[in-house]
Amino acid sequence: MDHDHAYAWSRTRKGGWAVAQSPILGTTITLSRLRRKGYLSMLDYYSKSKPEIQ
């Protein structure tokens, strides 16, 4: 993402839901970037924290 597009998209007046469904987040916040920052996906979190049924 180049600096000009990043700045323009950061100044959007769209609501959170509209931004979440747009290419803004799809191209800037990716799962691989979130993993590198230490975040878990909900599935990984659930898999680690679910109670074991025996």
N, CA, C and O atoms as a DFTB+ gen file, in Angstrom:
216 C
 N C O
     1  1       0.853      -1.168       0.000
     2  2       0.000       0.000       0.000
     3  2       0.901       1.233       0.000
     4  3       1.773       1.371       0.858
     5  1       0.693       2.107      -0.941
     6  2       1.503       3.311      -0.972
     7  2       0.963       4.339       0.028
     8  3      -0.191       4.269       0.452
     9  1       1.813       5.279       0.386
    10  2       1.489       6.250       1.428
    11  2       0.246       7.075       1.087
    12  3      -0.578       7.335       1.964
    13  1       0.102       7.489      -0.167
    14  2      -1.038       8.332      -0.545
    15  2      -2.371       7.612      -0.362
    16  3      -3.324       8.185       0.167
    17  1      -2.434       6.352      -0.801
    18  2      -3.677       5.591      -0.625
    19  2      -3.945       5.318       0.855
    20  3      -5.086       5.409       1.308
    21  1      -2.907       4.989       1.597
    22  2      -3.087       4.723       3.021
    23  2      -3.649       5.955       3.724
    24  3      -4.555       5.842       4.550
    25  1      -3.121       7.109       3.404
    26  2      -3.607       8.340       4.029
    27  2      -5.053       8.632       3.611
    28  3      -5.887       8.973       4.450
    29  1      -5.344       8.501       2.329
    30  2      -6.699       8.775       1.840
    31  2      -7.707       7.830       2.487
    32  3      -8.781       8.265       2.901
    33  1      -7.378       6.558       2.578
    34  2      -8.302       5.596       3.166
    35  2      -8.437       5.785       4.666
    36  3      -9.480       5.461       5.234
    37  1      -7.405       6.303       5.320
    38  2      -7.506       6.528       6.762
    39  2      -8.450       7.689       7.075
    40  3      -8.932       7.801       8.203
    41  1      -8.716       8.540       6.110
    42  2      -9.560       9.716       6.317
    43  2     -10.999       9.479       5.863
    44  3     -11.750      10.440       5.697
    45  1     -11.392       8.252       5.664
    46  2     -12.725       7.944       5.175
    47  2     -13.795       8.301       6.205
    48  3     -13.551       8.253       7.411
    49  1     -14.962       8.654       5.722
    50  2     -16.083       8.951       6.609
    51  2     -17.068       7.790       6.656
    52  3     -18.148       7.900       7.237
    53  1     -16.690       6.697       6.048
    54  2     -17.553       5.519       6.100
    55  2     -17.636       5.009       7.530
    56  3     -16.729       5.226       8.334
    57  1     -18.720       4.340       7.831
    58  2     -18.848       3.726       9.147
    59  2     -18.005       2.466       9.237
    60  3     -17.492       1.978       8.230
    61  1     -17.868       1.953      10.425
    62  2     -17.038       0.767      10.650
    63  2     -17.441      -0.425       9.812
    64  3     -16.578      -1.140       9.303
    65  1     -18.738      -0.654       9.659
    66  2     -19.198      -1.810       8.887
    67  2     -18.841      -1.654       7.406
    68  3     -18.419      -2.616       6.765
    69  1     -19.007      -0.451       6.867
    70  2     -18.682      -0.213       5.463
    71  2     -17.189      -0.365       5.215
    72  3     -16.787      -0.914       4.190
    73  1     -16.372       0.108       6.127
    74  2     -14.920      -0.036       5.983
    75  2     -14.527      -1.505       6.077
    76  3     -13.658      -1.963       5.336
    77  1     -15.156      -2.241       6.978
    78  2     -14.823      -3.657       7.152
    79  2     -15.132      -4.463       5.898
    80  3     -14.472      -5.469       5.638
    81  1     -16.120      -4.041       5.115
    82  2     -16.504      -4.770       3.912
    83  2     -15.804      -4.246       2.659
    84  3     -16.065      -4.742       1.563
    85  1     -14.936      -3.272       2.794
    86  2     -14.291      -2.652       1.650
    87  2     -12.869      -3.177       1.457
    88  3     -12.346      -3.869       2.330
    89  1     -12.247      -2.863       0.339
    90  2     -10.865      -3.296       0.114
    91  2      -9.862      -2.641       1.058
    92  3      -8.706      -3.059       1.116
    93  1     -10.287      -1.632       1.789
    94  2      -9.379      -0.939       2.694
    95  2      -8.751      -1.923       3.681
    96  3      -7.528      -1.979       3.809
    97  1      -9.564      -2.681       4.363
    98  2      -9.024      -3.618       5.345
    99  2      -8.503      -4.891       4.705
   100  3      -7.564      -5.502       5.216
   101  1      -9.088      -5.290       3.613
   102  2      -8.642      -6.514       2.948
   103  2      -7.229      -6.428       2.409
   104  3      -6.556      -7.446       2.250
   105  1      -6.781      -5.219       2.127
   106  2      -5.428      -5.063       1.584
   107  2      -4.437      -4.552       2.611
   108  3      -3.231      -4.580       2.362
   109  1      -4.905      -4.089       3.751
   110  2      -3.981      -3.526       4.732
   111  2      -3.833      -4.390       5.977
   112  3      -2.722      -4.566       6.476
   113  1      -4.914      -4.919       6.476
   114  2      -4.852      -5.768       7.666
   115  2      -5.136      -7.204       7.227
   116  3      -6.289      -7.588       7.031
   117  1      -4.083      -7.978       7.077
   118  2      -4.227      -9.354       6.622
   119  2      -4.018     -10.310       7.799
   120  3      -3.473      -9.922       8.832
   121  1      -4.451     -11.547       7.634
   122  2      -4.271     -12.539       8.695
   123  2      -2.802     -12.768       8.997
   124  3      -2.428     -12.942      10.157
   125  1      -1.969     -12.768       7.974
   126  2      -0.542     -12.992       8.221
   127  2       0.059     -11.838       9.027
   128  3       0.898     -12.071       9.897
   129  1      -0.349     -10.616       8.755
   130  2       0.146      -9.478       9.545
   131  2      -0.340      -9.558      10.983
   132  3       0.413      -9.253      11.908
   133  1      -1.579      -9.961      11.180
   134  2      -2.092     -10.096      12.540
   135  2      -1.344     -11.187      13.296
   136  3      -1.038     -11.015      14.476
   137  1      -1.044     -12.309      12.637
   138  2      -0.277     -13.385      13.278
   139  2       1.112     -12.901      13.671
   140  3       1.596     -13.207      14.760
   141  1       1.756     -12.142      12.779
   142  2       3.095     -11.614      13.090
   143  2       3.067     -10.688      14.294
   144  3       4.048     -10.606      15.033
   145  1       1.957      -9.990      14.502
   146  2       1.820      -9.092      15.649
   147  2       1.429      -9.838      16.925
   148  3       1.381      -9.242      18.001
   149  1       1.150     -11.139      16.808
   150  2       0.841     -11.945      17.986
   151  2      -0.628     -12.197      18.235
   152  3      -0.987     -12.747      19.276
   153  1      -1.494     -11.809      17.302
   154  2      -2.928     -12.044      17.473
   155  2      -3.287     -13.455      17.019
   156  3      -2.695     -13.989      16.081
   157  1      -4.256     -14.043      17.693
   158  2      -4.758     -15.361      17.323
   159  2      -6.068     -15.207      16.558
   160  3      -6.831     -14.271      16.797
   161  1      -6.319     -16.130      15.639
   162  2      -7.636     -16.158      15.008
   163  2      -8.627     -16.709      16.027
   164  3      -8.230     -17.365      16.991
   165  1      -9.891     -16.450      15.819
   166  2     -10.897     -16.955      16.746
   167  2     -10.889     -18.487      16.789
   168  3     -11.106     -19.080      17.846
   169  1     -10.643     -19.117      15.652
   170  2     -10.595     -20.581      15.622
   171  2      -9.412     -21.091      16.441
   172  3      -9.560     -22.048      17.201
   173  1      -8.246     -20.473      16.299
   174  2      -7.085     -20.885      17.092
   175  2      -7.344     -20.676      18.585
   176  3      -7.010     -21.529      19.407
   177  1      -7.934     -19.546      18.920
   178  2      -8.241     -19.261      20.322
   179  2      -9.208     -20.299      20.881
   180  3      -9.007     -20.812      21.982
   181  1     -10.238     -20.600      20.136
   182  2     -11.220     -21.590      20.583
   183  2     -10.570     -22.960      20.738
   184  3     -10.820     -23.668      21.714
   185  1      -9.737     -23.327      19.775
   186  2      -9.084     -24.633      19.831
   187  2      -8.200     -24.766      21.071
   188  3      -8.093     -25.852      21.640
   189  1      -7.572     -23.680      21.488
   190  2      -6.715     -23.717      22.667
   191  2      -7.506     -23.681      23.971
   192  3      -7.057     -24.225      24.980
   193  1      -8.671     -23.049      23.962
   194  2      -9.385     -22.816      25.217
   195  2     -10.619     -23.700      25.418
   196  3     -11.222     -23.675      26.491
   197  1     -11.001     -24.475      24.409
   198  2     -12.232     -25.258      24.559
   199  2     -12.048     -26.369      25.602
   200  3     -10.961     -26.934      25.720
   201  1     -13.082     -26.672      26.338
   202  2     -12.986     -27.763      27.302
   203  2     -12.950     -29.109      26.580
   204  3     -13.604     -29.295      25.553
   205  1     -12.209     -29.999      27.108
   206  2     -12.110     -31.336      26.516
   207  2     -13.305     -32.185      26.982
   208  3     -13.605     -32.244      28.174
   209  1     -13.965     -32.825      26.048
   210  2     -15.091     -33.702      26.359
   211  2     -14.595     -35.139      26.271
   212  3     -14.058     -35.573      25.251
   213  1     -14.789     -35.861      27.367
   214  2     -14.284     -37.243      27.375
   215  2     -15.400     -38.230      27.533
   216  3     -15.158     -39.437      27.560
